[in-house]
Amino acid sequence: MTRTHARTARIDFHAEARLTVRTPGEGFTDLTREVRAFLTEIKAGEGMAYLFCRHTSASLTIQENADPDVRTDLITALRLLAPRDHPWVHDLEGPDDMPAHIRTLLSDTQLAIPVSQGRPLLGTWQAVYLVEHRARPHEREVVLAFSGAATT
């Protein structure tokens, strides 16, 4: 097992922005470019990037970005775990309402990503996605935040 030497930085800087995302309906929307642009705009150095989805029927995840079949299979798995045709009690907004809430429960509404030298420390095949769990297109809001050190 090996470990790099620890890097230190003063936590003296915080920035945030809100990102409006129009989804095409059920599926994944890649937010990686927007996260990188945010970090560049605020001149982020070392710290943590945070994302928070302000909805209960959409979620955030970090997943593979190389093979789109992964995202297709993940949607299939979510459909199997929370099917729309199950007799759910909560259906105020239609048959995809409760399954969307369950799918968000299985994923999450927040992410934390380490940032070094202004870049998110994502793996080679990783991307940041908003996952729309509803069948129809929606407008979603994601809070982007950074806490750490700014570059000079």
Coordinates of N, CA, C and O in Angstrom, one line a residue:
M1 N 0.8 -1.2 0.0 CA 0.0 0.0 0.0 C 0.9 1.2 0.0 O 1.9 1.3 0.7
T2 N 0.5 2.2 -0.8 CA 1.3 3.5 -0.9 C 0.3 4.6 -0.7 O -0.9 4.5 -1.0
R3 N 0.9 5.7 -0.3 CA 0.1 6.9 -0.1 C 0.9 8.1 -0.5 O 2.1 8.2 -0.2
T4 N 0.3 9.1 -1.1 CA 1.1 10.3 -1.4 C 1.2 11.2 -0.1 O 0.5 10.9 0.9
H5 N 2.1 12.1 -0.2 CA 2.3 13.0 1.0 C 1.1 13.9 1.1 O 0.5 14.3 0.1
A6 N 0.7 14.2 2.3 CA -0.5 15.1 2.5 C -0.2 16.5 2.0 O 0.9 17.0 2.1
R7 N -1.2 17.1 1.3 CA -1.2 18.5 0.9 C -2.1 19.3 1.8 O -3.1 18.8 2.2
T8 N -1.6 20.4 2.2 CA -2.4 21.3 3.1 C -2.8 22.6 2.4 O -2.1 23.1 1.5
A9 N -3.9 23.1 2.8 CA -4.4 24.4 2.3 C -5.3 25.1 3.3 O -6.0 24.4 4.0
R10 N -5.2 26.4 3.4 CA -6.1 27.1 4.3 C -7.5 27.1 3.7 O -7.7 27.4 2.6
I11 N -8.4 26.8 4.6 CA -9.8 26.9 4.2 C -10.3 28.3 4.4 O -10.8 28.6 5.5
D12 N -10.2 29.2 3.5 CA -10.5 30.6 3.7 C -11.4 31.1 2.6 O -11.5 32.3 2.4
F13 N -12.0 30.2 1.8 CA -12.7 30.7 0.6 C -13.9 29.8 0.4 O -13.8 28.6 0.5
H14 N -15.1 30.4 0.1 CA -16.3 29.6 -0.2 C -17.0 30.3 -1.3 O -17.1 31.5 -1.4
A15 N -17.5 29.6 -2.3 CA -18.2 30.1 -3.4 C -19.4 29.1 -3.7 O -19.3 27.9 -3.4
E16 N -20.5 29.7 -4.2 CA -21.6 28.8 -4.6 C -22.3 29.5 -5.8 O -22.2 30.7 -6.0
A17 N -23.0 28.6 -6.5 CA -23.8 29.0 -7.7 C -24.9 28.0 -7.8 O -24.8 26.9 -7.3
R18 N -25.9 28.4 -8.6 CA -27.0 27.5 -8.9 C -27.1 27.2 -10.4 O -27.0 28.1 -11.2
L19 N -27.2 26.0 -10.7 CA -27.2 25.5 -12.0 C -28.6 25.0 -12.4 O -29.1 24.1 -11.7
T20 N -29.2 25.5 -13.4 CA -30.5 25.1 -13.9 C -30.3 24.1 -15.0 O -29.6 24.4 -16.0
V21 N -30.9 22.9 -14.8 CA -30.7 21.8 -15.8 C -32.0 21.4 -16.3 O -33.0 21.1 -15.6
R22 N -32.2 21.5 -17.7 CA -33.4 21.0 -18.3 C -33.2 19.6 -18.8 O -32.3 19.3 -19.6
T23 N -33.9 18.7 -18.2 CA -33.7 17.3 -18.5 C -34.7 16.9 -19.6 O -35.8 17.4 -19.8
P24 N -34.3 15.9 -20.4 CA -35.1 15.4 -21.5 C -36.2 14.4 -21.0 O -36.9 13.8 -21.8
G25 N -36.2 14.1 -19.7 CA -37.0 13.0 -19.2 C -36.1 12.0 -18.6 O -34.9 12.3 -18.3
E26 N -36.5 10.8 -18.3 CA -35.7 9.8 -17.6 C -34.4 9.6 -18.2 O -34.3 9.5 -19.4
G27 N -33.3 9.7 -17.4 CA -32.0 9.4 -17.9 C -30.9 10.3 -17.2 O -31.2 10.9 -16.2
F28 N -29.7 10.2 -17.8 CA -28.6 10.9 -17.2 C -28.2 12.1 -18.0 O -28.2 12.1 -19.2
T29 N -27.9 13.2 -17.2 CA -27.4 14.4 -17.8 C -26.0 14.7 -17.2 O -25.9 14.8 -16.0
D30 N -25.0 14.8 -18.1 CA -23.6 15.0 -17.6 C -23.4 16.4 -17.2 O -23.7 17.3 -18.0
L31 N -23.0 16.6 -16.0 CA -22.7 17.9 -15.4 C -21.3 18.2 -15.2 O -20.9 19.3 -14.7
T32 N -20.4 17.3 -15.7 CA -19.0 17.4 -15.4 C -18.4 18.7 -16.0 O -17.6 19.4 -15.3
R33 N -18.8 19.1 -17.2 CA -18.2 20.3 -17.8 C -18.7 21.5 -17.0 O -17.9 22.4 -16.8
E34 N -19.9 21.5 -16.5 CA -20.4 22.7 -15.7 C -19.6 22.8 -14.4 O -19.3 23.9 -13.9
V35 N -19.3 21.6 -13.8 CA -18.6 21.6 -12.5 C -17.2 22.2 -12.7 O -16.7 23.0 -12.0
R36 N -16.5 21.7 -13.8 CA -15.2 22.2 -14.1 C -15.2 23.7 -14.4 O -14.3 24.5 -14.0
A37 N -16.2 24.2 -15.2 CA -16.3 25.6 -15.5 C -16.5 26.4 -14.2 O -16.0 27.5 -14.1
F38 N -17.4 26.0 -13.3 CA -17.6 26.6 -12.0 C -16.3 26.8 -11.3 O -15.9 27.9 -10.8
L39 N -15.5 25.7 -11.2 CA -14.2 25.7 -10.5 C -13.2 26.7 -11.1 O -12.5 27.4 -10.4
T40 N -13.2 26.7 -12.4 CA -12.4 27.7 -13.2 C -12.8 29.1 -12.9 O -12.0 30.0 -12.6
E41 N -14.1 29.4 -13.0 CA -14.6 30.7 -12.8 C -14.3 31.3 -11.5 O -13.9 32.5 -11.4
I42 N -14.3 30.5 -10.4 CA -14.1 31.0 -9.1 C -12.6 30.9 -8.7 O -12.2 31.3 -7.6
K43 N -11.8 30.4 -9.6 CA -10.4 30.3 -9.4 C -10.1 29.4 -8.1 O -9.3 29.7 -7.3
A44 N -10.8 28.2 -8.1 CA -10.6 27.3 -7.0 C -9.2 26.7 -7.0 O -8.5 26.5 -8.1
G45 N -8.7 26.5 -5.8 CA -7.4 25.8 -5.7 C -7.6 24.4 -5.1 O -8.0 23.5 -5.7
E46 N -7.2 24.3 -3.8 CA -7.4 23.0 -3.1 C -8.7 23.1 -2.2 O -8.9 24.1 -1.6
G47 N -9.4 22.0 -2.2 CA -10.6 22.0 -1.4 C -11.6 21.0 -1.8 O -11.2 19.9 -2.3
M48 N -12.9 21.2 -1.6 CA -13.9 20.3 -1.9 C -15.0 21.0 -2.7 O -15.4 22.1 -2.3
A49 N -15.5 20.3 -3.7 CA -16.6 20.8 -4.5 C -17.8 20.0 -3.9 O -17.7 18.8 -3.7
Y50 N -18.9 20.7 -3.8 CA -20.2 20.0 -3.3 C -21.3 20.3 -4.3 O -21.4 21.4 -4.9
L51 N -22.1 19.3 -4.6 CA -23.3 19.5 -5.4 C -24.5 19.0 -4.6 O -24.4 18.0 -3.9
F52 N -25.6 19.7 -4.8 CA -26.8 19.4 -4.1 C -28.0 19.6 -5.0 O -28.2 20.6 -5.6
C53 N -28.7 18.5 -5.2 CA -29.9 18.5 -6.1 C -31.1 18.9 -5.2 O -31.4 18.2 -4.2
R54 N -31.8 20.0 -5.6 CA -32.9 20.5 -4.8 C -34.3 19.8 -5.1 O -35.3 20.5 -5.0
H55 N -34.3 18.6 -5.4 CA -35.5 17.8 -5.8 C -35.5 16.5 -5.1 O -34.4 15.9 -4.8
T56 N -36.7 15.9 -5.0 CA -36.8 14.5 -4.4 C -37.1 13.5 -5.5 O -37.3 12.3 -5.1
S57 N -37.2 13.9 -6.7 CA -37.4 12.9 -7.8 C -36.3 12.9 -8.9 O -36.5 12.5 -10.0
A58 N -35.2 13.5 -8.5 CA -34.0 13.5 -9.3 C -32.8 13.3 -8.4 O -32.9 13.7 -7.2
S59 N -31.7 12.8 -8.9 CA -30.6 12.6 -8.0 C -29.2 12.9 -8.7 O -29.2 13.3 -9.9
L60 N -28.2 12.8 -7.9 CA -26.8 13.0 -8.4 C -26.0 11.7 -8.3 O -26.2 11.0 -7.3
T61 N -25.1 11.5 -9.2 CA -24.2 10.3 -9.1 C -22.9 10.6 -9.8 O -22.9 11.4 -10.7
I62 N -21.9 9.8 -9.5 CA -20.7 9.8 -10.2 C -20.6 8.4 -10.8 O -20.7 7.4 -10.1
Q63 N -20.5 8.3 -12.2 CA -20.6 7.0 -12.9 C -19.6 7.0 -14.0 O -19.1 8.1 -14.4
E64 N -19.5 5.9 -14.7 CA -18.7 5.7 -15.8 C -19.1 6.6 -17.0 O -20.3 6.7 -17.2
N65 N -18.2 7.2 -17.7 CA -18.6 8.1 -18.8 C -18.1 7.5 -20.2 O -18.3 8.1 -21.2
A66 N -17.4 6.4 -20.2 CA -16.8 5.8 -21.4 C -17.9 5.1 -22.2 O -18.0 5.3 -23.4
D67 N -18.6 4.2 -21.6 CA -19.6 3.3 -22.3 C -21.0 3.7 -21.9 O -21.4 3.5 -20.8
P68 N -21.8 4.3 -22.9 CA -23.2 4.6 -22.6 C -24.0 3.5 -22.2 O -25.1 3.6 -21.6
D69 N -23.6 2.2 -22.5 CA -24.4 1.1 -22.1 C -24.5 1.0 -20.6 O -25.5 0.4 -20.0
V70 N -23.5 1.5 -19.8 CA -23.6 1.5 -18.4 C -24.8 2.3 -17.9 O -25.5 1.8 -17.1
R71 N -25.0 3.4 -18.5 CA -26.1 4.3 -18.0 C -27.4 3.6 -18.4 O -28.4 3.7 -17.7
T72 N -27.5 3.0 -19.6 CA -28.7 2.3 -20.0 C -29.0 1.1 -19.0 O -30.1 1.0 -18.6
D73 N -28.0 0.4 -18.7 CA -28.2 -0.7 -17.7 C -28.6 -0.2 -16.3 O -29.4 -0.9 -15.6
L74 N -28.0 0.9 -15.9 CA -28.4 1.5 -14.6 C -29.9 1.9 -14.6 O -30.6 1.7 -13.6
I75 N -30.3 2.5 -15.7 CA -31.8 2.9 -15.8 C -32.6 1.6 -15.7 O -33.6 1.6 -15.0
T76 N -32.2 0.6 -16.4 CA -32.9 -0.7 -16.4 C -33.0 -1.3 -15.0 O -34.0 -1.7 -14.5
A77 N -31.9 -1.2 -14.2 CA -31.8 -1.7 -12.8 C -32.8 -0.9 -12.0 O -33.5 -1.4 -11.1
L78 N -32.8 0.4 -12.1 CA -33.7 1.3 -11.3 C -35.1 1.0 -11.6 O -36.0 1.0 -10.7
R79 N -35.4 0.7 -12.9 CA -36.8 0.4 -13.3 C -37.2 -0.9 -12.6 O -38.4 -1.1 -12.3
L80 N -36.3 -1.9 -12.5 CA -36.6 -3.2 -11.9 C -36.8 -3.0 -10.4 O -37.7 -3.6 -9.8
L81 N -36.0 -2.1 -9.8 CA -36.0 -1.9 -8.3 C -37.2 -1.1 -7.9 O -37.8 -1.3 -6.8
A82 N -37.7 -0.2 -8.7 CA -38.8 0.6 -8.4 C -39.7 0.8 -9.7 O -39.7 1.8 -10.3
P83 N -40.4 -0.2 -10.0 CA -41.2 -0.2 -11.2 C -42.4 0.7 -11.2 O -43.0 0.9 -10.1
R84 N -42.7 1.3 -12.3 CA -43.9 2.3 -12.4 C -45.2 1.6 -12.2 O -46.2 2.2 -11.8
D85 N -45.3 0.3 -12.6 CA -46.6 -0.4 -12.6 C -46.9 -1.1 -11.3 O -47.9 -1.8 -11.2
H86 N -46.1 -0.9 -10.3 CA -46.4 -1.4 -9.0 C -47.6 -0.5 -8.4 O -47.7 0.6 -8.6
P87 N -48.4 -1.1 -7.6 CA -49.6 -0.4 -7.0 C -49.1 0.5 -5.8 O -49.5 0.3 -4.7
W88 N -48.3 1.5 -6.1 CA -47.9 2.4 -5.0 C -49.0 3.3 -4.5 O -50.0 3.6 -5.2
V89 N -49.0 3.6 -3.2 CA -50.0 4.4 -2.6 C -49.9 5.9 -3.0 O -50.8 6.5 -3.4
H90 N -48.6 6.4 -3.0 CA -48.4 7.8 -3.4 C -48.3 7.9 -4.9 O -47.3 7.4 -5.5
D91 N -49.2 8.5 -5.5 CA -49.2 8.7 -7.0 C -49.8 10.1 -7.4 O -50.4 10.2 -8.4
L92 N -49.6 11.1 -6.5 CA -50.3 12.4 -6.7 C -49.9 13.0 -8.1 O -50.7 13.7 -8.7
E93 N -48.7 12.7 -8.5 CA -48.2 13.3 -9.8 C -48.1 12.3 -10.9 O -47.4 12.5 -11.9
G94 N -48.7 11.2 -10.8 CA -48.7 10.1 -11.8 C -48.0 8.9 -11.4 O -47.4 8.8 -10.3
P95 N -48.0 7.9 -12.3 CA -47.5 6.6 -11.9 C -46.0 6.5 -11.7 O -45.4 5.6 -11.2
D96 N -45.3 7.6 -12.2 CA -43.8 7.6 -12.0 C -43.4 8.4 -10.8 O -42.2 8.5 -10.5
D97 N -44.4 8.9 -10.0 CA -44.1 9.7 -8.9 C -43.3 9.0 -7.8 O -42.2 9.3 -7.4
M98 N -44.0 8.0 -7.2 CA -43.3 7.2 -6.1 C -42.1 6.5 -6.6 O -41.1 6.5 -5.9
P99 N -42.1 5.8 -7.8 CA -40.8 5.2 -8.2 C -39.7 6.2 -8.3 O -38.5 5.9 -8.0
A100 N -39.9 7.5 -8.7 CA -38.9 8.5 -8.7 C -38.3 8.8 -7.4 O -37.1 8.9 -7.2
H101 N -39.2 8.8 -6.3 CA -38.7 9.1 -5.0 C -37.8 7.9 -4.5 O -36.8 8.1 -3.8
I102 N -38.3 6.7 -4.8 CA -37.5 5.5 -4.4 C -36.1 5.5 -5.1 O -35.1 5.2 -4.5
R103 N -36.1 5.8 -6.4 CA -34.8 5.8 -7.1 C -33.9 6.9 -6.6 O -32.7 6.7 -6.5
T104 N -34.4 8.0 -6.1 CA -33.6 9.1 -5.5 C -33.1 8.5 -4.2 O -31.9 8.8 -3.8
L105 N -33.9 7.8 -3.4 CA -33.4 7.2 -2.2 C -32.3 6.2 -2.4 O -31.3 6.2 -1.6
L106 N -32.3 5.5 -3.5 CA -31.3 4.5 -3.8 C -30.0 5.2 -4.3 O -28.9 4.6 -4.2
S107 N -30.1 6.4 -4.8 CA -28.9 7.1 -5.2 C -28.7 8.2 -4.2 O -28.5 7.9 -3.0
D108 N -28.7 9.5 -4.5 CA -28.5 10.5 -3.5 C -28.8 11.9 -4.1 O -28.8 12.0 -5.3
T109 N -28.9 12.9 -3.3 CA -29.2 14.2 -3.7 C -27.9 15.1 -3.5 O -28.0 16.3 -3.8
Q110 N -26.8 14.5 -3.0 CA -25.6 15.3 -2.8 C -24.4 14.6 -3.1 O -24.3 13.3 -3.0
L111 N -23.3 15.3 -3.5 CA -22.0 14.7 -3.8 C -20.9 15.7 -3.2 O -21.1 16.9 -3.1
A112 N -19.8 15.1 -2.9 CA -18.6 15.8 -2.4 C -17.5 15.3 -3.3 O -17.3 14.1 -3.3
I113 N -16.7 16.2 -3.9 CA -15.6 15.8 -4.8 C -14.4 16.6 -4.4 O -14.4 17.8 -4.4
P114 N -13.3 15.9 -4.0 CA -12.0 16.6 -3.7 C -11.6 17.4 -4.9 O -11.7 16.9 -6.1
V115 N -11.0 18.6 -4.7 CA -10.5 19.4 -5.8 C -9.0 19.7 -5.5 O -8.6 20.0 -4.3
S116 N -8.2 19.5 -6.5 CA -6.7 19.8 -6.4 C -6.3 20.6 -7.5 O -6.6 20.3 -8.7
Q117 N -5.6 21.7 -7.2 CA -5.1 22.6 -8.3 C -6.3 23.1 -9.2 O -6.1 23.2 -10.4
G118 N -7.5 23.2 -8.6 CA -8.6 23.7 -9.3 C -9.4 22.7 -10.2 O -10.3 23.0 -10.9
R119 N -9.0 21.4 -10.1 CA -9.6 20.4 -10.9 C -10.2 19.3 -10.0 O -9.6 18.9 -9.0
P120 N -11.4 18.9 -10.3 CA -12.1 17.8 -9.6 C -11.2 16.5 -9.7 O -10.8 16.2 -10.8
L121 N -11.0 15.8 -8.6 CA -10.2 14.6 -8.7 C -11.1 13.4 -9.0 O -11.1 12.4 -8.3
L122 N -11.7 13.5 -10.2 CA -12.5 12.4 -10.7 C -11.6 11.3 -11.3 O -10.5 11.7 -11.8
G123 N -12.0 10.1 -11.3 CA -11.2 9.0 -11.9 C -11.3 9.1 -13.4 O -12.1 9.9 -14.0
T124 N -10.4 8.4 -14.1 CA -10.3 8.5 -15.6 C -11.7 8.3 -16.3 O -12.0 9.0 -17.2
W125 N -12.5 7.4 -15.8 CA -13.7 7.1 -16.5 C -14.9 7.6 -15.7 O -16.1 7.2 -16.0
Q126 N -14.7 8.6 -14.8 CA -15.8 9.1 -14.0 C -16.4 10.4 -14.6 O -15.6 11.2 -15.1
A127 N -17.7 10.6 -14.4 CA -18.3 11.8 -14.8 C -19.4 12.1 -13.7 O -19.9 11.1 -13.0
V128 N -19.8 13.3 -13.6 CA -20.9 13.7 -12.6 C -22.2 13.8 -13.4 O -22.2 14.5 -14.4
Y129 N -23.2 13.2 -12.9 CA -24.5 13.1 -13.6 C -25.6 13.6 -12.7 O -25.7 13.2 -11.5
L130 N -26.6 14.3 -13.3 CA -27.9 14.4 -12.7 C -28.7 13.3 -13.3 O -28.7 13.1 -14.5
V131 N -29.4 12.6 -12.4 CA -30.3 11.5 -12.9 C -31.7 11.9 -12.8 O -32.2 12.2 -11.7
E132 N -32.4 12.0 -13.9 CA -33.8 12.4 -13.9 C -34.6 11.0 -13.8 O -34.4 10.1 -14.6
H133 N -35.5 11.0 -12.8 CA -36.2 9.7 -12.5 C -37.7 9.8 -13.0 O -38.4 8.8 -13.0
R134 N -38.1 11.0 -13.5 CA -39.4 11.1 -14.0 C -39.4 10.9 -15.5 O -38.4 11.2 -16.2
A135 N -40.6 10.5 -16.0 CA -40.7 10.2 -17.5 C -40.6 11.5 -18.3 O -40.0 11.5 -19.4
R136 N -41.3 12.5 -17.8 CA -41.3 13.8 -18.6 C -40.1 14.7 -18.4 O -39.5 14.6 -17.3
P137 N -39.8 15.6 -19.3 CA -38.8 16.6 -19.1 C -39.1 17.4 -17.8 O -40.3 17.7 -17.6
H138 N -38.1 17.8 -17.1 CA -38.2 18.7 -16.0 C -37.1 19.8 -16.0 O -36.0 19.5 -16.6
E139 N -37.3 20.8 -15.3 CA -36.2 21.8 -15.0 C -35.8 21.6 -13.6 O -36.6 21.6 -12.7
R140 N -34.5 21.3 -13.4 CA -34.0 20.9 -12.1 C -32.9 22.0 -11.7 O -32.3 22.6 -12.5
E141 N -32.8 22.2 -10.4 CA -31.8 23.1 -9.9 C -30.8 22.3 -9.0 O -31.2 21.6 -8.1
V142 N -29.5 22.6 -9.3 CA -28.4 22.0 -8.6 C -27.6 23.1 -8.0 O -27.2 24.0 -8.7
V143 N -27.3 23.0 -6.7 CA -26.4 24.0 -6.1 C -25.0 23.5 -6.2 O -24.7 22.3 -5.9
L144 N -24.1 24.3 -6.8 CA -22.7 24.0 -6.8 C -22.0 24.8 -5.8 O -22.3 26.0 -5.6
A145 N -21.1 24.2 -5.0 CA -20.4 25.0 -4.0 C -19.0 24.5 -3.9 O -18.6 23.3 -4.3
F146 N -18.1 25.4 -3.4 CA -16.7 25.0 -3.2 C -16.2 25.7 -1.9 O -16.5 26.8 -1.7
S147 N -15.6 24.9 -1.1 CA -14.9 25.4 0.1 C -13.5 25.0 0.1 O -13.2 23.8 -0.2
G148 N -12.6 25.9 0.3 CA -11.2 25.6 0.3 C -10.4 26.8 0.1 O -10.6 27.9 0.7
A149 N -9.3 26.7 -0.7 CA -8.4 27.8 -1.0 C -8.6 28.3 -2.4 O -8.8 27.4 -3.3
A150 N -8.5 29.6 -2.7 CA -8.6 30.1 -4.0 C -7.1 30.3 -4.5 O -6.2 30.5 -3.7
T151 N -7.0 30.2 -5.8 CA -5.7 30.5 -6.4 C -5.5 32.0 -6.5 O -6.5 32.7 -6.5
T152 N -4.3 32.5 -6.5 CA -4.1 33.9 -6.6 C -3.8 34.4 -7.9 O -3.5 33.7 -8.8

